[in-house]
Structures are given as C-alpha cells and as structure tokens.
mmCIF file of C-alpha atoms and ligand atoms in Angstrom:
data_model
loop_
_atom_site.group_PDB
_atom_site.id
_atom_site.type_symbol
_atom_site.label_atom_id
_atom_site.label_comp_id
_atom_site.label_asym_id
_atom_site.label_seq_id
_atom_site.Cartn_x
_atom_site.Cartn_y
_atom_site.Cartn_z
ATOM 1 C CA UNK A 8 -3.376 -3.965 -58.872
ATOM 2 C CA UNK A 9 -4.449 -0.882 -60.779
ATOM 3 C CA UNK A 10 -6.387 1.808 -58.889
ATOM 4 C CA UNK A 11 -9.490 1.077 -61.030
ATOM 5 C CA UNK A 12 -9.419 -2.665 -60.275
ATOM 6 C CA UNK A 13 -8.980 -1.989 -56.558
ATOM 7 C CA UNK A 14 -12.042 0.282 -56.543
ATOM 8 C CA UNK A 15 -14.126 -2.371 -58.323
ATOM 9 C CA UNK A 16 -13.080 -5.024 -55.812
ATOM 10 C CA UNK A 17 -13.899 -2.733 -52.878
ATOM 11 C CA UNK A 18 -17.349 -1.986 -54.358
ATOM 12 C CA UNK A 19 -17.996 -5.720 -54.817
ATOM 13 C CA UNK A 20 -17.077 -6.357 -51.167
ATOM 14 C CA UNK A 21 -19.460 -3.628 -49.962
ATOM 15 C CA UNK A 22 -22.269 -5.108 -52.066
ATOM 16 C CA UNK A 23 -21.571 -8.599 -50.796
ATOM 17 C CA UNK A 24 -21.659 -7.465 -47.161
ATOM 18 C CA UNK A 25 -24.935 -5.564 -47.705
ATOM 19 C CA UNK A 26 -26.522 -8.629 -49.328
ATOM 20 C CA UNK A 27 -25.340 -10.871 -46.506
ATOM 21 C CA UNK A 28 -26.953 -8.463 -44.034
ATOM 22 C CA UNK A 29 -30.241 -8.560 -45.963
ATOM 23 C CA UNK A 30 -30.054 -12.323 -46.189
ATOM 24 C CA UNK A 31 -29.589 -12.559 -42.413
ATOM 25 C CA UNK A 32 -32.780 -10.512 -41.857
ATOM 26 C CA UNK A 33 -34.587 -12.766 -44.344
ATOM 27 C CA UNK A 34 -33.318 -15.836 -42.645
ATOM 28 C CA UNK A 35 -34.757 -14.923 -39.242
ATOM 29 C CA UNK A 36 -36.840 -17.952 -38.330
ATOM 30 C CA UNK A 37 -38.428 -16.781 -35.094
ATOM 31 C CA UNK A 38 -39.822 -13.569 -33.673
ATOM 32 C CA UNK A 39 -40.803 -12.621 -30.128
ATOM 33 C CA UNK A 40 -43.626 -10.134 -29.574
ATOM 34 C CA UNK A 41 -44.367 -8.589 -26.168
ATOM 35 C CA UNK A 42 -48.050 -7.682 -25.764
ATOM 36 C CA UNK A 43 -49.406 -5.702 -22.807
ATOM 37 C CA UNK A 44 -53.159 -5.209 -22.282
ATOM 38 C CA UNK A 45 -54.505 -2.311 -20.194
ATOM 39 C CA UNK A 46 -56.978 -4.712 -18.540
ATOM 40 C CA UNK A 47 -57.279 -8.375 -19.343
ATOM 41 C CA UNK A 48 -60.884 -8.430 -18.100
ATOM 42 C CA UNK A 49 -62.163 -5.921 -20.696
ATOM 43 C CA UNK A 50 -64.552 -7.775 -23.022
ATOM 44 C CA UNK A 51 -63.610 -5.995 -26.260
ATOM 45 C CA UNK A 52 -59.871 -6.251 -25.552
ATOM 46 C CA UNK A 53 -60.330 -9.930 -24.776
ATOM 47 C CA UNK A 54 -62.053 -10.442 -28.118
ATOM 48 C CA UNK A 55 -59.128 -8.777 -29.907
ATOM 49 C CA UNK A 56 -56.649 -10.854 -27.881
ATOM 50 C CA UNK A 57 -58.277 -14.151 -28.967
ATOM 51 C CA UNK A 58 -58.221 -13.173 -32.632
ATOM 52 C CA UNK A 59 -54.613 -11.977 -32.288
ATOM 53 C CA UNK A 60 -53.602 -15.371 -30.909
ATOM 54 C CA UNK A 61 -55.233 -17.065 -33.921
ATOM 55 C CA UNK A 62 -53.536 -14.640 -36.304
ATOM 56 C CA UNK A 63 -50.130 -15.363 -34.754
ATOM 57 C CA UNK A 64 -50.633 -19.101 -35.347
ATOM 58 C CA UNK A 65 -51.802 -18.427 -38.897
ATOM 59 C CA UNK A 66 -48.744 -16.230 -39.526
ATOM 60 C CA UNK A 67 -46.496 -19.000 -38.210
ATOM 61 C CA UNK A 68 -48.052 -21.593 -40.537
ATOM 62 C CA UNK A 69 -48.071 -19.396 -43.623
ATOM 63 C CA UNK A 70 -44.586 -17.915 -43.266
ATOM 64 C CA UNK A 71 -42.751 -20.735 -41.589
ATOM 65 C CA UNK A 72 -41.591 -18.427 -38.821
ATOM 66 C CA UNK A 73 -41.954 -19.228 -35.145
ATOM 67 C CA UNK A 74 -43.983 -16.507 -33.433
ATOM 68 C CA UNK A 75 -43.825 -16.175 -29.646
ATOM 69 C CA UNK A 76 -46.577 -13.944 -28.250
ATOM 70 C CA UNK A 77 -45.889 -13.021 -24.636
ATOM 71 C CA UNK A 78 -49.222 -11.509 -23.488
ATOM 72 C CA UNK A 79 -49.374 -9.698 -20.129
ATOM 73 C CA UNK A 80 -52.222 -8.009 -18.260
ATOM 74 C CA UNK A 81 -51.338 -4.586 -16.790
ATOM 75 C CA UNK A 82 -54.491 -4.742 -14.622
ATOM 76 C CA UNK A 83 -55.152 -1.022 -14.928
ATOM 77 C CA UNK A 84 -51.726 0.072 -13.597
ATOM 78 C CA UNK A 85 -49.378 2.176 -15.731
ATOM 79 C CA UNK A 86 -46.565 1.338 -13.371
ATOM 80 C CA UNK A 87 -47.086 -2.391 -13.901
ATOM 81 C CA UNK A 88 -47.185 -1.815 -17.652
ATOM 82 C CA UNK A 89 -43.896 0.146 -17.557
ATOM 83 C CA UNK A 90 -42.304 -2.819 -15.750
ATOM 84 C CA UNK A 91 -43.728 -5.222 -18.327
ATOM 85 C CA UNK A 92 -42.141 -3.150 -21.104
ATOM 86 C CA UNK A 93 -38.821 -3.296 -19.249
ATOM 87 C CA UNK A 94 -39.084 -7.074 -18.949
ATOM 88 C CA UNK A 95 -40.072 -7.547 -22.618
ATOM 89 C CA UNK A 96 -36.984 -5.581 -23.650
ATOM 90 C CA UNK A 97 -34.679 -7.559 -21.385
ATOM 91 C CA UNK A 98 -36.144 -10.799 -22.803
ATOM 92 C CA UNK A 99 -35.100 -9.627 -26.263
ATOM 93 C CA UNK A 100 -38.551 -8.951 -27.785
ATOM 94 C CA UNK A 101 -38.264 -7.805 -31.404
ATOM 95 C CA UNK A 102 -41.340 -5.587 -31.162
ATOM 96 C CA UNK A 103 -43.912 -4.503 -28.551
ATOM 97 C CA UNK A 104 -47.700 -4.283 -28.974
ATOM 98 C CA UNK A 105 -49.058 -2.021 -26.274
ATOM 99 C CA UNK A 106 -52.631 -1.221 -25.279
ATOM 100 C CA UNK A 107 -51.664 1.660 -22.948
ATOM 101 C CA UNK A 108 -53.218 1.972 -19.512
ATOM 102 C CA UNK A 109 -52.855 5.750 -19.483
ATOM 103 C CA UNK A 110 -52.800 7.002 -23.048
ATOM 104 C CA UNK A 111 -51.574 10.422 -21.842
ATOM 105 C CA UNK A 112 -48.604 8.836 -20.125
ATOM 106 C CA UNK A 113 -46.934 6.663 -22.752
ATOM 107 C CA UNK A 114 -43.666 8.608 -22.611
ATOM 108 C CA UNK A 115 -41.818 6.317 -20.170
ATOM 109 C CA UNK A 116 -42.594 3.265 -22.340
ATOM 110 C CA UNK A 117 -41.549 5.168 -25.461
ATOM 111 C CA UNK A 118 -38.251 6.224 -23.837
ATOM 112 C CA UNK A 119 -37.401 2.615 -22.972
ATOM 113 C CA UNK A 120 -38.335 1.322 -26.421
ATOM 114 C CA UNK A 121 -36.384 4.063 -28.200
ATOM 115 C CA UNK A 122 -33.275 3.474 -26.110
ATOM 116 C CA UNK A 123 -33.436 -0.264 -26.859
ATOM 117 C CA UNK A 124 -34.343 0.312 -30.532
ATOM 118 C CA UNK A 125 -37.505 -1.830 -30.228
ATOM 119 C CA UNK A 126 -40.469 -0.592 -32.322
ATOM 120 C CA UNK A 127 -43.910 -0.238 -30.697
ATOM 121 C CA UNK A 128 -47.366 -0.893 -32.138
ATOM 122 C CA UNK A 129 -49.897 0.811 -29.841
ATOM 123 C CA UNK A 130 -53.544 -0.178 -30.144
ATOM 124 C CA UNK A 131 -57.038 0.823 -28.976
ATOM 125 C CA UNK A 132 -55.946 3.584 -26.570
ATOM 126 C CA UNK A 133 -54.313 6.266 -28.676
ATOM 127 C CA UNK A 134 -51.223 7.990 -27.244
ATOM 128 C CA UNK A 135 -51.160 11.773 -27.639
ATOM 129 C CA UNK A 136 -49.746 13.167 -30.877
ATOM 130 C CA UNK A 137 -46.591 14.659 -29.302
ATOM 131 C CA UNK A 138 -45.644 11.195 -28.049
ATOM 132 C CA UNK A 139 -46.408 9.509 -31.371
ATOM 133 C CA UNK A 140 -44.267 12.085 -33.176
ATOM 134 C CA UNK A 141 -41.164 11.275 -31.122
ATOM 135 C CA UNK A 142 -39.980 8.330 -33.242
ATOM 136 C CA UNK A 143 -40.750 6.946 -36.684
ATOM 137 C CA UNK A 144 -40.982 3.403 -35.312
ATOM 138 C CA UNK A 145 -44.139 4.065 -33.274
ATOM 139 C CA UNK A 146 -47.485 2.975 -34.776
ATOM 140 C CA UNK A 147 -51.138 3.016 -33.761
ATOM 141 C CA UNK A 148 -53.984 0.669 -34.686
ATOM 142 C CA UNK A 149 -57.568 1.484 -33.758
ATOM 143 C CA UNK A 150 -60.888 2.717 -35.095
ATOM 144 C CA UNK A 151 -61.898 6.233 -36.069
ATOM 145 C CA UNK A 152 -64.019 7.333 -33.096
ATOM 146 C CA UNK A 153 -66.055 9.893 -35.041
ATOM 147 C CA UNK A 154 -66.889 7.350 -37.742
ATOM 148 C CA UNK A 155 -68.052 4.888 -35.050
ATOM 149 C CA UNK A 156 -70.304 7.512 -33.494
ATOM 150 C CA UNK A 157 -71.833 8.660 -36.768
ATOM 151 C CA UNK A 158 -72.638 5.028 -37.644
ATOM 152 C CA UNK A 159 -74.207 4.517 -34.208
ATOM 153 C CA UNK A 160 -76.437 7.581 -34.598
ATOM 154 C CA UNK A 161 -77.228 6.661 -38.194
ATOM 155 C CA UNK A 162 -78.745 3.301 -37.269
ATOM 156 C CA UNK A 163 -81.405 5.045 -35.155
ATOM 157 C CA UNK A 164 -81.961 7.738 -37.801
ATOM 158 C CA UNK A 165 -82.593 4.995 -40.393
ATOM 159 C CA UNK A 166 -85.031 3.195 -38.130
ATOM 160 C CA UNK A 167 -86.832 6.438 -37.221
ATOM 161 C CA UNK A 168 -87.292 7.300 -40.894
ATOM 162 C CA UNK A 169 -88.699 3.853 -41.659
ATOM 163 C CA UNK A 170 -90.773 3.223 -38.547
ATOM 164 C CA UNK A 171 -90.914 6.235 -36.195
ATOM 165 C CA UNK A 172 -93.233 4.346 -33.836
ATOM 166 C CA UNK A 173 -90.394 1.873 -33.136
ATOM 167 C CA UNK A 174 -88.215 4.720 -31.807
ATOM 168 C CA UNK A 175 -90.727 7.147 -30.298
ATOM 169 C CA UNK A 176 -92.254 4.312 -28.329
ATOM 170 C CA UNK A 177 -94.917 6.336 -26.472
ATOM 171 C CA UNK A 178 -95.792 8.378 -29.551
ATOM 172 C CA UNK A 179 -95.470 11.777 -27.857
ATOM 173 C CA UNK A 180 -93.263 13.230 -30.617
ATOM 174 C CA UNK A 181 -90.114 13.175 -28.480
ATOM 175 C CA UNK A 182 -87.545 10.394 -28.086
ATOM 176 C CA UNK A 183 -86.350 10.425 -24.463
ATOM 177 C CA UNK A 184 -82.881 8.969 -24.058
ATOM 178 C CA UNK A 185 -80.237 8.206 -21.455
ATOM 179 C CA UNK A 186 -76.531 8.097 -22.159
ATOM 180 C CA UNK A 187 -73.895 5.686 -20.823
ATOM 181 C CA UNK A 188 -70.331 6.932 -21.190
ATOM 182 C CA UNK A 189 -66.932 5.213 -21.032
ATOM 183 C CA UNK A 190 -63.757 6.419 -19.276
ATOM 184 C CA UNK A 191 -63.436 10.200 -19.309
ATOM 185 C CA UNK A 192 -59.766 10.106 -20.375
ATOM 186 C CA UNK A 193 -60.383 7.783 -23.343
ATOM 187 C CA UNK A 194 -60.361 9.374 -26.796
ATOM 188 C CA UNK A 195 -63.378 7.246 -27.762
ATOM 189 C CA UNK A 196 -65.797 8.347 -25.004
ATOM 190 C CA UNK A 197 -66.048 12.074 -25.682
ATOM 191 C CA UNK A 198 -66.040 11.759 -29.463
ATOM 192 C CA UNK A 199 -68.560 8.908 -29.499
ATOM 193 C CA UNK A 200 -70.939 10.798 -27.224
ATOM 194 C CA UNK A 201 -70.682 14.053 -29.148
ATOM 195 C CA UNK A 202 -71.088 12.637 -32.663
ATOM 196 C CA UNK A 203 -73.660 10.008 -31.904
ATOM 197 C CA UNK A 204 -76.031 12.607 -30.457
ATOM 198 C CA UNK A 205 -75.186 15.141 -33.185
ATOM 199 C CA UNK A 206 -76.014 12.543 -35.864
ATOM 200 C CA UNK A 207 -79.392 11.847 -34.245
ATOM 201 C CA UNK A 208 -80.142 15.590 -34.230
ATOM 202 C CA UNK A 209 -78.922 16.155 -37.795
ATOM 203 C CA UNK A 210 -80.946 13.148 -38.936
ATOM 204 C CA UNK A 211 -84.156 14.710 -37.618
ATOM 205 C CA UNK A 212 -84.812 12.429 -34.621
ATOM 206 C CA UNK A 213 -86.556 14.630 -31.999
ATOM 207 C CA UNK A 214 -84.384 13.608 -29.033
ATOM 208 C CA UNK A 215 -84.458 14.799 -25.452
ATOM 209 C CA UNK A 216 -81.829 13.804 -22.891
ATOM 210 C CA UNK A 217 -83.217 12.530 -19.617
ATOM 211 C CA UNK A 218 -79.904 11.871 -17.917
ATOM 212 C CA UNK A 219 -76.505 10.267 -18.382
ATOM 213 C CA UNK A 220 -73.480 9.012 -16.516
ATOM 214 C CA UNK A 221 -70.010 7.523 -16.657
ATOM 215 C CA UNK A 222 -69.813 3.753 -16.274
ATOM 216 C CA UNK A 223 -66.169 3.304 -17.423
ATOM 217 C CA UNK A 224 -67.040 0.695 -20.114
ATOM 218 C CA UNK A 225 -68.279 -1.670 -17.378
ATOM 219 C CA UNK A 226 -71.402 -3.781 -17.399
ATOM 220 C CA UNK A 227 -71.936 -3.766 -13.618
ATOM 221 C CA UNK A 228 -71.484 0.020 -13.279
ATOM 222 C CA UNK A 229 -73.925 0.610 -16.143
ATOM 223 C CA UNK A 230 -76.429 -1.789 -14.659
ATOM 224 C CA UNK A 231 -76.377 0.087 -11.326
ATOM 225 C CA UNK A 232 -76.825 3.463 -13.067
ATOM 226 C CA UNK A 233 -79.689 2.200 -15.205
ATOM 227 C CA UNK A 234 -81.433 0.760 -12.170
ATOM 228 C CA UNK A 235 -81.283 4.194 -10.501
ATOM 229 C CA UNK A 236 -82.590 5.929 -13.617
ATOM 230 C CA UNK A 237 -85.475 3.506 -14.035
ATOM 231 C CA UNK A 238 -86.461 4.297 -10.434
ATOM 232 C CA UNK A 239 -86.028 8.072 -10.835
ATOM 233 C CA UNK A 240 -87.755 8.358 -14.243
ATOM 234 C CA UNK A 241 -90.388 5.619 -14.423
ATOM 235 C CA UNK A 242 -92.090 5.045 -17.818
ATOM 236 C CA UNK A 243 -90.021 7.783 -19.447
ATOM 237 C CA UNK A 244 -86.898 6.343 -21.107
ATOM 238 C CA UNK A 245 -87.273 5.112 -24.696
ATOM 239 C CA UNK A 246 -83.680 4.831 -25.848
ATOM 240 C CA UNK A 247 -80.362 3.919 -24.197
ATOM 241 C CA UNK A 248 -77.321 5.224 -26.091
ATOM 242 C CA UNK A 249 -74.212 3.472 -24.829
ATOM 243 C CA UNK A 250 -70.545 4.141 -25.684
ATOM 244 C CA UNK A 251 -69.948 0.352 -25.791
ATOM 245 C CA UNK A 252 -71.688 -3.042 -25.774
ATOM 246 C CA UNK A 253 -70.755 -4.030 -22.232
ATOM 247 C CA UNK A 254 -72.491 -0.971 -20.751
ATOM 248 C CA UNK A 255 -75.468 -1.574 -23.090
ATOM 249 C CA UNK A 256 -75.649 -5.105 -21.674
ATOM 250 C CA UNK A 257 -75.526 -3.674 -18.150
ATOM 251 C CA UNK A 258 -78.539 -1.492 -19.011
ATOM 252 C CA UNK A 259 -80.313 -4.583 -20.372
ATOM 253 C CA UNK A 260 -79.550 -6.442 -17.111
ATOM 254 C CA UNK A 261 -81.335 -3.635 -15.219
ATOM 255 C CA UNK A 262 -84.265 -3.731 -17.675
ATOM 256 C CA UNK A 263 -84.518 -7.501 -17.159
ATOM 257 C CA UNK A 264 -84.597 -7.083 -13.387
ATOM 258 C CA UNK A 265 -87.355 -4.480 -13.758
ATOM 259 C CA UNK A 266 -89.276 -6.705 -16.196
ATOM 260 C CA UNK A 267 -89.135 -4.064 -18.969
ATOM 261 C CA UNK A 268 -88.940 -5.527 -22.484
ATOM 262 C CA UNK A 269 -89.799 -2.559 -24.668
ATOM 263 C CA UNK A 270 -86.872 -0.151 -24.861
ATOM 264 C CA UNK A 271 -84.210 0.412 -27.525
ATOM 265 C CA UNK A 272 -80.596 -0.096 -26.480
ATOM 266 C CA UNK A 273 -77.655 0.623 -28.789
ATOM 267 C CA UNK A 274 -73.995 -0.185 -28.227
ATOM 268 C CA UNK A 275 -70.597 -0.216 -29.930
ATOM 269 C CA UNK A 276 -67.961 -2.980 -30.373
ATOM 270 C CA UNK A 277 -69.818 -6.079 -31.626
ATOM 271 C CA UNK A 278 -68.361 -8.167 -28.790
ATOM 272 C CA UNK A 279 -69.373 -11.822 -28.471
ATOM 273 C CA UNK A 280 -71.999 -11.160 -25.733
ATOM 274 C CA UNK A 281 -73.081 -8.013 -27.602
ATOM 275 C CA UNK A 282 -73.762 -10.027 -30.753
ATOM 276 C CA UNK A 283 -75.769 -12.561 -28.733
ATOM 277 C CA UNK A 284 -77.965 -9.753 -27.377
ATOM 278 C CA UNK A 285 -78.394 -8.493 -30.926
ATOM 279 C CA UNK A 286 -79.325 -11.946 -32.144
ATOM 280 C CA UNK A 287 -82.009 -12.411 -29.484
ATOM 281 C CA UNK A 288 -83.314 -8.883 -30.008
ATOM 282 C CA UNK A 289 -82.462 -7.425 -26.599
ATOM 283 C CA UNK A 290 -80.067 -4.954 -28.194
ATOM 284 C CA UNK A 291 -81.247 -2.965 -31.204
ATOM 285 C CA UNK A 292 -77.858 -2.440 -32.796
ATOM 286 C CA UNK A 293 -74.130 -2.012 -32.474
ATOM 287 C CA UNK A 294 -71.178 -0.719 -34.483
ATOM 288 C CA UNK A 295 -68.610 -3.417 -34.977
ATOM 289 C CA UNK A 296 -64.961 -3.007 -35.882
ATOM 290 C CA UNK A 297 -63.721 -5.770 -38.178
ATOM 291 C CA UNK A 298 -61.855 -7.785 -35.538
ATOM 292 C CA UNK A 299 -60.174 -10.045 -38.084
ATOM 293 C CA UNK A 300 -58.600 -7.016 -39.757
ATOM 294 C CA UNK A 301 -57.909 -5.279 -36.436
ATOM 295 C CA UNK A 302 -55.922 -8.241 -35.105
ATOM 296 C CA UNK A 303 -54.237 -9.127 -38.381
ATOM 297 C CA UNK A 304 -53.117 -5.503 -38.757
ATOM 298 C CA UNK A 305 -51.462 -5.783 -35.314
ATOM 299 C CA UNK A 306 -49.833 -9.112 -36.263
ATOM 300 C CA UNK A 307 -48.685 -8.053 -39.751
ATOM 301 C CA UNK A 308 -47.324 -4.715 -38.572
ATOM 302 C CA UNK A 309 -45.510 -6.328 -35.635
ATOM 303 C CA UNK A 310 -44.024 -9.007 -37.881
ATOM 304 C CA UNK A 311 -42.961 -6.499 -40.517
ATOM 305 C CA UNK A 312 -41.198 -4.438 -37.812
ATOM 306 C CA UNK A 313 -39.525 -7.534 -36.374
ATOM 307 C CA UNK A 314 -38.376 -8.902 -39.723
ATOM 308 C CA UNK A 315 -37.591 -5.586 -41.371
ATOM 309 C CA UNK A 316 -40.076 -6.350 -44.163
ATOM 310 C CA UNK A 317 -42.588 -4.164 -45.998
ATOM 311 C CA UNK A 318 -46.122 -4.091 -44.552
ATOM 312 C CA UNK A 319 -48.580 -5.775 -47.009
ATOM 313 C CA UNK A 320 -50.525 -3.143 -49.025
ATOM 314 C CA UNK A 321 -53.904 -4.181 -47.554
ATOM 315 C CA UNK A 322 -52.928 -2.318 -44.379
ATOM 316 C CA UNK A 323 -52.446 1.283 -45.499
ATOM 317 C CA UNK A 324 -50.844 3.492 -42.839
ATOM 318 C CA UNK A 325 -51.981 7.122 -42.562
ATOM 319 C CA UNK A 326 -48.850 9.318 -42.263
ATOM 320 C CA UNK A 327 -46.844 6.091 -42.125
ATOM 321 C CA UNK A 328 -48.123 5.643 -38.545
ATOM 322 C CA UNK A 329 -51.886 5.042 -38.140
ATOM 323 C CA UNK A 330 -54.022 2.110 -39.322
ATOM 324 C CA UNK A 331 -57.790 2.696 -39.060
ATOM 325 C CA UNK A 332 -59.800 -0.522 -38.893
ATOM 326 C CA UNK A 333 -62.989 -0.604 -40.996
ATOM 327 C CA UNK A 334 -66.277 -0.888 -39.082
ATOM 328 C CA UNK A 335 -69.931 -1.584 -39.847
ATOM 329 C CA UNK A 336 -73.439 -1.161 -38.423
ATOM 330 C CA UNK A 337 -75.102 -4.363 -37.191
ATOM 331 C CA UNK A 338 -78.811 -4.167 -36.335
ATOM 332 C CA UNK A 339 -81.292 -6.648 -34.965
ATOM 333 C CA UNK A 340 -82.601 -8.379 -38.091
ATOM 334 C CA UNK A 341 -86.255 -7.359 -38.078
ATOM 335 C CA UNK A 342 -86.371 -3.957 -36.359
ATOM 336 C CA UNK A 343 -89.429 -5.384 -34.605
ATOM 337 C CA UNK A 344 -90.438 -4.736 -31.026
ATOM 338 C CA UNK A 345 -88.075 -6.362 -28.492
ATOM 339 C CA UNK A 346 -89.312 -9.756 -27.336
HETATM 340 C C1 GAL B 419 -63.104 1.022 -26.540
HETATM 341 C C2 GAL B 419 -64.156 -0.075 -26.489
HETATM 342 C C3 GAL B 419 -64.495 -0.345 -25.051
HETATM 343 C C4 GAL B 419 -63.261 -0.670 -24.262
HETATM 344 C C5 GAL B 419 -62.213 0.397 -24.453
HETATM 345 C C6 GAL B 419 -60.926 0.025 -23.767
HETATM 346 O O1 GAL B 419 -62.724 1.272 -27.860
HETATM 347 O O2 GAL B 419 -65.297 0.349 -27.177
HETATM 348 O O3 GAL B 419 -65.416 -1.397 -24.953
HETATM 349 O O4 GAL B 419 -62.771 -1.898 -24.686
HETATM 350 O O5 GAL B 419 -61.963 0.622 -25.826
HETATM 351 O O6 GAL B 419 -59.887 0.890 -24.066
#
C-alpha cells in the first residue's frame, strides 16, 4: 500500500470512530438526574419542584428518552446535602441539579462533581463567583434579585401615582411601612430589601420605616413578628413590604387575628397560596418568576448536559453559565380597598 493510501485509510478510520462515538451519545435512551432541595418544605421551592416533575415527563414524551428524577430533601443541612451528592454520583447520575443549603459552602459538592466528571446545575441559591468559576460545567438558574426588587417597589409607585389615598391610608402625607426579610445569608434578601425601598423613594412615595425583622422566608415567623408590631405600633402601619409571599401571608395571618382588613401587603414569588391571597384581595401584589420557564430551563439544561447536546436557543446563558428567569408584576385586579 502506498504511503498516501495508508494515510487516507487511517483518516477514514479516525472519522468512523468519531462518528460512532457521536452516535452512541445520540443513542442514549435514558438519563438519571439527581436533584437536592435545600428544604422540601419551602413553598416556592415546592412549586418549582412540581413544575420540574411535569417538565421531566414532558421531556420524556417529546424526546423519547427515559428521565429518572431522583429528588431528595436536604432538610436544611449542608452535610446531608453533601452525602446526597455522594450517593447521586455512586448511583451513576448523569447530571446534578442542586439547590444549595449553604450557598457560601458549595465547594465540597463541586469537588465531588468535578472528580466524577458530573456537571452541576445549581438553582435558586447562587454559589459564590469563585466557586462557579472553578469549572466550565457548573451552571446557575435563578432570578435577578435587583430586577425583582425594582418591580416590587414599582407596583406601589404606580398605585401611589394613580390613587395616593390607597397607599397613604390615613392621609397624613407619609406612608408608614414595616419590612419582613428573608435569610441573612441569601443573595435575594439584602438586594430585594435595598432595591425595593430605593425604588419607592426614587418613585416619590413618601415612606417612613416603622420597624423590620428577619423571618427567614417563613410564614409562622413573619406572623409572630407582625403580631408584635401591631401591638407595639397600633393604628400606624400602612404597608407591609415582604421579601417573599410566605412571609407576606404570615403578616396577613396576624392582620386576620387582629381583625384588620385595611393594610397593603406586598410579596415576591407568586406561589400558589400567594396567588390565592392576591385573587381574594388580601395581598396587594407580588412579583412572580415564570415558573414554567424556570423549571424547563433546569430540565433542558440538565438534559443537554447529560446527552451532550446543545441547549435550545430559548435559554440564553450569560457567560455560558447563568440563566436568568423572566419575571412579572402581578397586582390585585382592582387596586380597591382590601375586603
Ligand atoms: C427565594 C424565594 C423564597 C425562598 C428562597 C429559598 O428566592 O423568594 O421564598 O424560596 O428563595 O432559597
């Protein structure tokens, strides 16, 4: 065989092997996804989980690929979550979707995933940048916290401009508010608080803070705080600004117990119970992330990692790493006085 012919044959063999490899990836008929939630009892996370389960079934039907979602609850323990990651890897998961317990302490999970070569899609609790920069197979899906906060402030600014008497309820020229904050270590809490209040100020709403407190996203903690505040500042509070819907609902529980119907309460998330409160007028408004897109971004990104396929163009990744879910303002239809 001439040298030229031999080279051609060798090149053909290389091509054939590469194509076979690609075909094998294409032929994968099942994928296993390990999902760990920071707390399974968190309302918003639960909402995302339900949609994710639907999206996995939809993906299965549309792509003829069996999708196994192994969903675990870390119950607020980073240690438990690290063990779950270990188990997912030993079970042969193709990709992990992690809602970190401690977003500042994702490094152990990242180490394990990197060593095993298993990509990770983080969501909702954003690991620090140094951790995210460690590997190009780490992704994050969430919402832009500043955008959320500006939208939350904007809904009150809009109402104040249209009907100031519906915001300054006692007509004294000042809107007295209380503030319910989420976990101190969560990227969303600080940014939401800062920009929501800044937007109210910039929009010309004459606000005055009465008091505020941390209720860790929880309805019962917020309810207890609000009860104290109603006792300490009777007939004073006009607006409750809450970092999420569950705490807004906790404030409404306290208002219900005190028999107070006229007070504006605003939340964030658009959870199922939050939307009910909006519908019946107990909550003035919320900022809702598009949960369909949020969950399908998690599913599509996980599947594309597992199958080695391109991510569909409707999910653009900032810096090849971050997907920001679109969100919208939802307000009680009429802007009328609470029932
Ligand atoms: C926030 C959400 C909260 C809570 C928290 C958990 O984005 O608004 O309700 O779910 O995430 O990390």
